[in-house]
Short mmCIF file of C-alpha atoms in Angstrom, two decimals:
data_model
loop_
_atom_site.label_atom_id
_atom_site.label_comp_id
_atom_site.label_asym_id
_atom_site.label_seq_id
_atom_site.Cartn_x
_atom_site.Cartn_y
_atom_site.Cartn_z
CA UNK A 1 0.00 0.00 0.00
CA UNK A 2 1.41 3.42 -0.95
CA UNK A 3 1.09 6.23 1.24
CA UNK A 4 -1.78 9.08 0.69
CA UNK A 5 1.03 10.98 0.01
CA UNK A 6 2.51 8.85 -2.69
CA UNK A 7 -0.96 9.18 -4.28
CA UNK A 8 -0.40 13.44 -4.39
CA UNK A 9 2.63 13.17 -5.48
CA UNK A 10 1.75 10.33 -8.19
CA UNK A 11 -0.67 13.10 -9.67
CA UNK A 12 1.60 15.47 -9.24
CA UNK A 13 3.96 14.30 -11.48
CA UNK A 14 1.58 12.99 -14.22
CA UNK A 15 0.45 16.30 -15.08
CA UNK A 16 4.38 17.66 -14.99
CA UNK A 17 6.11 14.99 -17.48
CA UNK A 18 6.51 17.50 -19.88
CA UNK A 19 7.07 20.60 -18.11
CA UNK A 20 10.06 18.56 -16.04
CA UNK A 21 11.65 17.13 -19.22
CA UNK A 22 11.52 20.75 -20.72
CA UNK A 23 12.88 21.95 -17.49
CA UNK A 24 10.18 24.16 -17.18
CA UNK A 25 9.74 23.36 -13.14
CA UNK A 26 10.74 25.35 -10.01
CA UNK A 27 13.26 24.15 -7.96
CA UNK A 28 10.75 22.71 -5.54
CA UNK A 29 8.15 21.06 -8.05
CA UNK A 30 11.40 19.52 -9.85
CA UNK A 31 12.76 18.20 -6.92
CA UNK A 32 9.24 16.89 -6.11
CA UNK A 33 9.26 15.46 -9.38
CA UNK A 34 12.54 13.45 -9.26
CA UNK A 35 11.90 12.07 -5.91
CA UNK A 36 8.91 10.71 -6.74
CA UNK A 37 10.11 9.40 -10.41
CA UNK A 38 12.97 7.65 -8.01
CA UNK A 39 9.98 5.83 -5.99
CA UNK A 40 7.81 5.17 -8.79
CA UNK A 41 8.75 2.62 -11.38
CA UNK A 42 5.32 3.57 -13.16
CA UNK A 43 6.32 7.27 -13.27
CA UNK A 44 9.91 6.39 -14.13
CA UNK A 45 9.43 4.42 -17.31
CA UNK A 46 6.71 7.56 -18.15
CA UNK A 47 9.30 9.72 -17.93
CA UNK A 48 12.18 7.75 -19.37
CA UNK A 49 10.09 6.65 -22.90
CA UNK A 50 8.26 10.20 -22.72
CA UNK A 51 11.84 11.74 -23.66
CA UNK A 52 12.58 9.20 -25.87
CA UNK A 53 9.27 10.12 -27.57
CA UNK A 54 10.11 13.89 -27.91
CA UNK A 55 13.78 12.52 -28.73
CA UNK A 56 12.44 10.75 -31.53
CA UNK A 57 10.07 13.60 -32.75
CA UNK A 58 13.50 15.80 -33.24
CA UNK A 59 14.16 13.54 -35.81
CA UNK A 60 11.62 14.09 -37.81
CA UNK A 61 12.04 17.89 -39.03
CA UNK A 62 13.44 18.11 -42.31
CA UNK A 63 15.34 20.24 -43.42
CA UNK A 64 16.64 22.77 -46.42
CA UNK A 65 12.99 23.07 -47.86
CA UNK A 66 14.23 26.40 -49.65
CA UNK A 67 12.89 24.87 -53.02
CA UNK A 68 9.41 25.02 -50.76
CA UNK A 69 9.62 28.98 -50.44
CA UNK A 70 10.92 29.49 -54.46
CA UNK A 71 8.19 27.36 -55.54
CA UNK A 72 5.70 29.85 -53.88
CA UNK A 73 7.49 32.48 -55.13
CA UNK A 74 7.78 31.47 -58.50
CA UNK A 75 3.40 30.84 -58.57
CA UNK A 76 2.89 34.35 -56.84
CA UNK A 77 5.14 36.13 -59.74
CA UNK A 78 3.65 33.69 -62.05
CA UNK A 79 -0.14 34.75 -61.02
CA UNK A 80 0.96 38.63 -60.32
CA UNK A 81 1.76 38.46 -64.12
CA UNK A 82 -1.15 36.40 -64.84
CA UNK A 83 -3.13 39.18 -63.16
CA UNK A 84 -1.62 42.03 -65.12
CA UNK A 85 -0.46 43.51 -61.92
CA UNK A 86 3.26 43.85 -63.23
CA UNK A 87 4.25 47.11 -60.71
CA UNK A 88 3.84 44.56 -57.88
CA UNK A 89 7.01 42.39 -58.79
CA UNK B 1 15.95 32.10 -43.88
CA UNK B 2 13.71 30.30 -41.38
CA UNK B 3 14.79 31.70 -38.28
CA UNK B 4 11.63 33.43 -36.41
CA UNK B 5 11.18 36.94 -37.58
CA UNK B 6 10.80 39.72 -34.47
CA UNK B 7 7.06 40.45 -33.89
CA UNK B 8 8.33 44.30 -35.27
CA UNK B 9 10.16 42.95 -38.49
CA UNK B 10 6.95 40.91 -38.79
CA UNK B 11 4.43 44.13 -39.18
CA UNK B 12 6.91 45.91 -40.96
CA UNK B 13 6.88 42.92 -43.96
CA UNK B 14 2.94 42.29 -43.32
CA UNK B 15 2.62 46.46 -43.39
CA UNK B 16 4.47 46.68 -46.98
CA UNK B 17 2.75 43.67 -48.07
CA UNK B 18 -0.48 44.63 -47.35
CA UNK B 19 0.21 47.96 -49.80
CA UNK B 20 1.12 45.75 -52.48
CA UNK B 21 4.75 45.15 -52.18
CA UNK B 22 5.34 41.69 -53.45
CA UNK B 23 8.95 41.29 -52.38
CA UNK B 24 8.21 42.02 -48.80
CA UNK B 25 5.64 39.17 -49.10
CA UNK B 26 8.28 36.77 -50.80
CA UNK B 27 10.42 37.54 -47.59
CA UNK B 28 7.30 36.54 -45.53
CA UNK B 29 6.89 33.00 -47.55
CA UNK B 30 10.43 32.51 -46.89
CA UNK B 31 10.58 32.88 -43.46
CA UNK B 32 7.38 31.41 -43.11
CA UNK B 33 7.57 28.30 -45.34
CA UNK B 34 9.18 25.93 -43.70
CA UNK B 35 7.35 25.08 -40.29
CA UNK B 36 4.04 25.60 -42.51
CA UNK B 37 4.75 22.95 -44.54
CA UNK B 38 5.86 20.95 -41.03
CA UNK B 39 2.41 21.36 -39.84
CA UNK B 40 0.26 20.68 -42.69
CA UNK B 41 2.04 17.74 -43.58
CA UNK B 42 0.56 16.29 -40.62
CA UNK B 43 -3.00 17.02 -41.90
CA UNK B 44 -1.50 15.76 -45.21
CA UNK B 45 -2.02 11.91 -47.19
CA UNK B 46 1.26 12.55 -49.20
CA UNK B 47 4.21 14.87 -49.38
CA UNK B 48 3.00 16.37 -52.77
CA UNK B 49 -0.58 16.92 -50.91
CA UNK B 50 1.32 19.02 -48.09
CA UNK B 51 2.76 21.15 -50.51
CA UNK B 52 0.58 22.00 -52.68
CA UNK B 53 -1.74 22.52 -49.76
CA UNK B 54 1.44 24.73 -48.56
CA UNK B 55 1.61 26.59 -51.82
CA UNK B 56 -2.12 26.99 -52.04
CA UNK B 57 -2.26 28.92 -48.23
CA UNK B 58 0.41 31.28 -49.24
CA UNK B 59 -1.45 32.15 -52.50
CA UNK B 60 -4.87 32.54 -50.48
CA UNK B 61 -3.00 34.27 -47.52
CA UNK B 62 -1.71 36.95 -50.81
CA UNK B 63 -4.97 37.48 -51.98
CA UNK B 64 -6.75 38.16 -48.36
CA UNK B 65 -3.56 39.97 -46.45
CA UNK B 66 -5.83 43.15 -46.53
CA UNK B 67 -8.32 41.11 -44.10
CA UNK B 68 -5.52 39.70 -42.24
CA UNK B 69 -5.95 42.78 -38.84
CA UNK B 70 -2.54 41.82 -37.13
CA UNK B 71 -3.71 40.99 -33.68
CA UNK B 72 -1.76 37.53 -33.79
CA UNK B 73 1.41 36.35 -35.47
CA UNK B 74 1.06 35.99 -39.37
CA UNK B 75 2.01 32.75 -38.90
CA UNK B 76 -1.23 31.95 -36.62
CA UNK B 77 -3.28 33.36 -39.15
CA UNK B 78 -1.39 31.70 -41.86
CA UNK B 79 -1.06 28.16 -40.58
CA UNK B 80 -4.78 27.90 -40.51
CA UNK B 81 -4.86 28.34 -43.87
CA UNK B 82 -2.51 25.86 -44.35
CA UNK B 83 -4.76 23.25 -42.46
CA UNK B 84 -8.29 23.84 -44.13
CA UNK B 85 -6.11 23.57 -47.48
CA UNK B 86 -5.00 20.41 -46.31
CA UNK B 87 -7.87 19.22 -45.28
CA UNK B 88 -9.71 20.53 -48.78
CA UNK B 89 -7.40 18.26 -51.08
CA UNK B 90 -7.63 15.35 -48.71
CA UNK B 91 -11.49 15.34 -49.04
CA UNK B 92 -11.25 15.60 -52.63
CA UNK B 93 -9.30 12.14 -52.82
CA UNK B 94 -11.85 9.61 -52.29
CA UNK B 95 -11.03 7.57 -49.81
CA UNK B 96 -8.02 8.74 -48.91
CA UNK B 97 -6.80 8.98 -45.07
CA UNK B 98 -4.26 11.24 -43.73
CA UNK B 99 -3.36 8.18 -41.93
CA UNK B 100 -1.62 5.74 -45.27
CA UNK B 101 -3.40 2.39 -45.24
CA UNK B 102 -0.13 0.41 -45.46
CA UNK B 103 1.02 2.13 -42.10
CA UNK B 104 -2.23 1.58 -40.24
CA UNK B 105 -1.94 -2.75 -40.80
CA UNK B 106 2.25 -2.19 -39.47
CA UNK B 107 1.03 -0.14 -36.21
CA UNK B 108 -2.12 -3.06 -35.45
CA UNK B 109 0.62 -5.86 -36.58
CA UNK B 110 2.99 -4.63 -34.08
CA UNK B 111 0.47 -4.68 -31.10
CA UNK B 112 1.02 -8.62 -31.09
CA UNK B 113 4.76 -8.78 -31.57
CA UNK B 114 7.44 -8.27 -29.07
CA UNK B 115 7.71 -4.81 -27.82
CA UNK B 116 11.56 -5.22 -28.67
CA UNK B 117 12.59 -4.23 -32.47
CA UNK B 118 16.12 -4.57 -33.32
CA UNK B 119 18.36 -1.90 -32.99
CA UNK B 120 19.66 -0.93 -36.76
CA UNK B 121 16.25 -0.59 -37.33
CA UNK B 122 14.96 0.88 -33.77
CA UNK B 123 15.72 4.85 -35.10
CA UNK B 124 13.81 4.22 -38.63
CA UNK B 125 10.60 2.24 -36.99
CA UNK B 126 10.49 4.58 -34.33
CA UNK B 127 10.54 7.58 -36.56
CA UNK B 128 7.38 5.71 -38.94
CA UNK B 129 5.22 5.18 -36.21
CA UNK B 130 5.85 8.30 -34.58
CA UNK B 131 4.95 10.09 -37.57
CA UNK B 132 1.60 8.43 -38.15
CA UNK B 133 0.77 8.85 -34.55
CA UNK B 134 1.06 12.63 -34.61
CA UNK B 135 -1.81 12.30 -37.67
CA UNK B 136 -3.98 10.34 -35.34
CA UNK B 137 -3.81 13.31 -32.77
CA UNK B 138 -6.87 15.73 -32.29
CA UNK B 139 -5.83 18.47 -34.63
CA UNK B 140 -5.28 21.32 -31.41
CA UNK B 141 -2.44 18.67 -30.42
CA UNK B 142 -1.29 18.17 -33.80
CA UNK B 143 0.66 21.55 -34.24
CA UNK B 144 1.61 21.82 -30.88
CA UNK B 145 3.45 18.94 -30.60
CA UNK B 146 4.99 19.49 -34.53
CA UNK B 147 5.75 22.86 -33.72
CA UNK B 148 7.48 22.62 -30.33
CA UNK B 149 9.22 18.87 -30.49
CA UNK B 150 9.58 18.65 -33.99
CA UNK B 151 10.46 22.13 -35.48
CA UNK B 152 12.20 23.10 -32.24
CA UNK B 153 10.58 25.98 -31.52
CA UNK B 154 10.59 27.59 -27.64
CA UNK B 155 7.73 26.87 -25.88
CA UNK B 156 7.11 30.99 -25.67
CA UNK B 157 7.44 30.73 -29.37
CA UNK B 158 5.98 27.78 -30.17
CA UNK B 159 2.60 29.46 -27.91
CA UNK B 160 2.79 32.54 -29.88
CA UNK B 161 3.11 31.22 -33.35
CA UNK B 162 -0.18 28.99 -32.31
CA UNK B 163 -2.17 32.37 -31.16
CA UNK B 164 -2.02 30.47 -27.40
CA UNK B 165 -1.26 31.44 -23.77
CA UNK B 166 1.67 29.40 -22.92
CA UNK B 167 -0.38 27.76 -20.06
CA UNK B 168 -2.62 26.76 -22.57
CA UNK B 169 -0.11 25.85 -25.09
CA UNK B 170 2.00 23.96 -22.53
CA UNK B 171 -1.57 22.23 -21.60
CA UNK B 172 -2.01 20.65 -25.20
CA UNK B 173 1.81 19.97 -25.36
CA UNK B 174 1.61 17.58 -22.52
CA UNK B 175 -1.41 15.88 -23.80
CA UNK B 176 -0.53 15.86 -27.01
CA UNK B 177 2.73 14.00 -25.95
CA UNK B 178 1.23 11.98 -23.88
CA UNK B 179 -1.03 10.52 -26.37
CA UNK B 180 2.15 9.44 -28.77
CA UNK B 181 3.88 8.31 -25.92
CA UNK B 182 0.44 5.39 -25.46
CA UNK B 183 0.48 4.87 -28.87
CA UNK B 184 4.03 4.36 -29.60
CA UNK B 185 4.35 2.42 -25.75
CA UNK B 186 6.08 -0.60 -27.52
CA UNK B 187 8.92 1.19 -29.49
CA UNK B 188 9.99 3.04 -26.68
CA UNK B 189 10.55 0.82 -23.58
CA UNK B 190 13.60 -0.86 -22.95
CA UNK B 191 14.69 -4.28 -21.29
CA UNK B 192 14.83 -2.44 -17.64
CA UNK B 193 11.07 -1.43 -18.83
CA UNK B 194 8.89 -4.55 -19.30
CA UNK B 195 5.28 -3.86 -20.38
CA UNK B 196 3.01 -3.71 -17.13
CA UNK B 197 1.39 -7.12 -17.00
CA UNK B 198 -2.23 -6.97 -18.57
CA UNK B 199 -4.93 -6.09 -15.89
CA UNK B 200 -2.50 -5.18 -13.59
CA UNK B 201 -4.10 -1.73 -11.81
CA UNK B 202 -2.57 1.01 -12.61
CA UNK B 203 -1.98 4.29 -10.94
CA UNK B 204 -4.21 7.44 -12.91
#
């Protein structure tokens, strides 16, 4: 049997996952935080595969989609002209 | 040129463009291009859907800057755009899902298996069912979660470009992370993590 205040802290640290792996805490919440992530082996494995979650969501920006922004570019001359609205461009 | 443009370089471009000046809105599409086309490829079947659904917004956002008031970020008021263009081509496929077919059966096949993949191919599985989880989010987690964890933005910047309080931002972060983190469970436990055995109670 846990401890009614094993419970509050359980809770606690549920609703803090992220802010704690962003490092978004106080220095009190945190350290409630870690202690209880030390006594919980639920809230431990949360915490260790929620940051390998966000870990693995870094890797999924991609990058140098410049040919993105000239290919808008190139359709708004395109329509500007299209529009015979040449002063714009 | 993606870095995050000052909210006063921001109405200077939006200013210009809104008179007519093209080039200042080029430098808008350029700064802006990048984390639009992050988002709505999340509301997107394909890659070619998300940008021509990208494409599309910034020609719509061109024609309508004179109704855009500048009360939020252009990006806020862009990226919605973005979303109902997205979600415009997808309903013109028939039958199409922003979730592909032949990654639903892999994520219900993998239910069943071990929870343990091997590790070459860990990084690459990881990364495929990550990305069709963030499609099965509600759509208010959906850019949260692409915007902060994937792009990289700050979570002040992140809130802003969304048109959000950060409380409520960091509110649909959490979820929204919490969600992939139950539907990707399996990929992301290790040995010193077994599964919880099935009806064991669980702490809420």
């Amino acid at each position: 049997m846990h401890s009614p205040r094993f419970h509050l802290d359980h809770r606690f640290t549920r609703g803090r996952l992220s802010a704690f792996h962003d490092g978004e805490l106080g220095p009190v919440e945190r350290r409630r935080v870690e202690h209880h992530i030390a006594d919980c082996p639920d809230c431990g494995r949360a915490a260790r595969s929620l940051q390998r979650v966000i870990g693995g969501l870094a890797l999924l920006r991609r990058r140098n989609r410049s040919r993105l922004a000239a290919g808008v570019i190139e359709r708004l001359r395109t329509q500007t002209r299209r529009d015979g609205d040449g002063s714009r461009h | 040129m993606s870095e995050l443009l000052s909210k006063s370089e921001e109405e200077a471009l939006v200013s210009r463009a809104k008179s007519g000046d093209g080039t200042a809105y080029e430098a808008l599409v350029r700064h802006n291009a990048d984390r639009l086309y992050a988002v709505v490829l999340r509301f997107s079947a394909t890659e070619s859907d998300a940008e021509e659904a990208t494409q599309e917004a910034f020609l719509r956002a061109w024609r309508s800057i004179g109704r855009f008031r500048g009360d939020a970020r252009f990006f806020t008021w862009l990226y919605r755009i973005g979303v109902n263009e997205a979600k415009r081509i997808l309903d013109r496929r028939p039958g199409a899902d922003v979730v592909a077919s032949t990654e639903e059966r892999r994520i219900d096949d993998v239910a069943d298996e071990a929870p343990h993949v091997d590790v070459q191919a860990e990084g690459t599985e990881l990364r495929e069912v990550l990305e069709q989880a963030i499609r099965r989010l509600p759509d208010k987690y959906r850019a949260a979660v692409v915007l902060r964890d994937v792009e990289g933005l700050s979570t002040a910047e992140a809130a802003e470009a969304l048109g959000l309080r950060e409380a409520a931002f960091k509110s649909r972060l959490h979820r929204g992370r919490m969600a992939l983190r139950a539907a990707v469970a399996h990929y992301v436990l290790d040995d010193d993590d077994p599964l919880p055995e099935p009806g064991a109670p669980e702490l809420s």
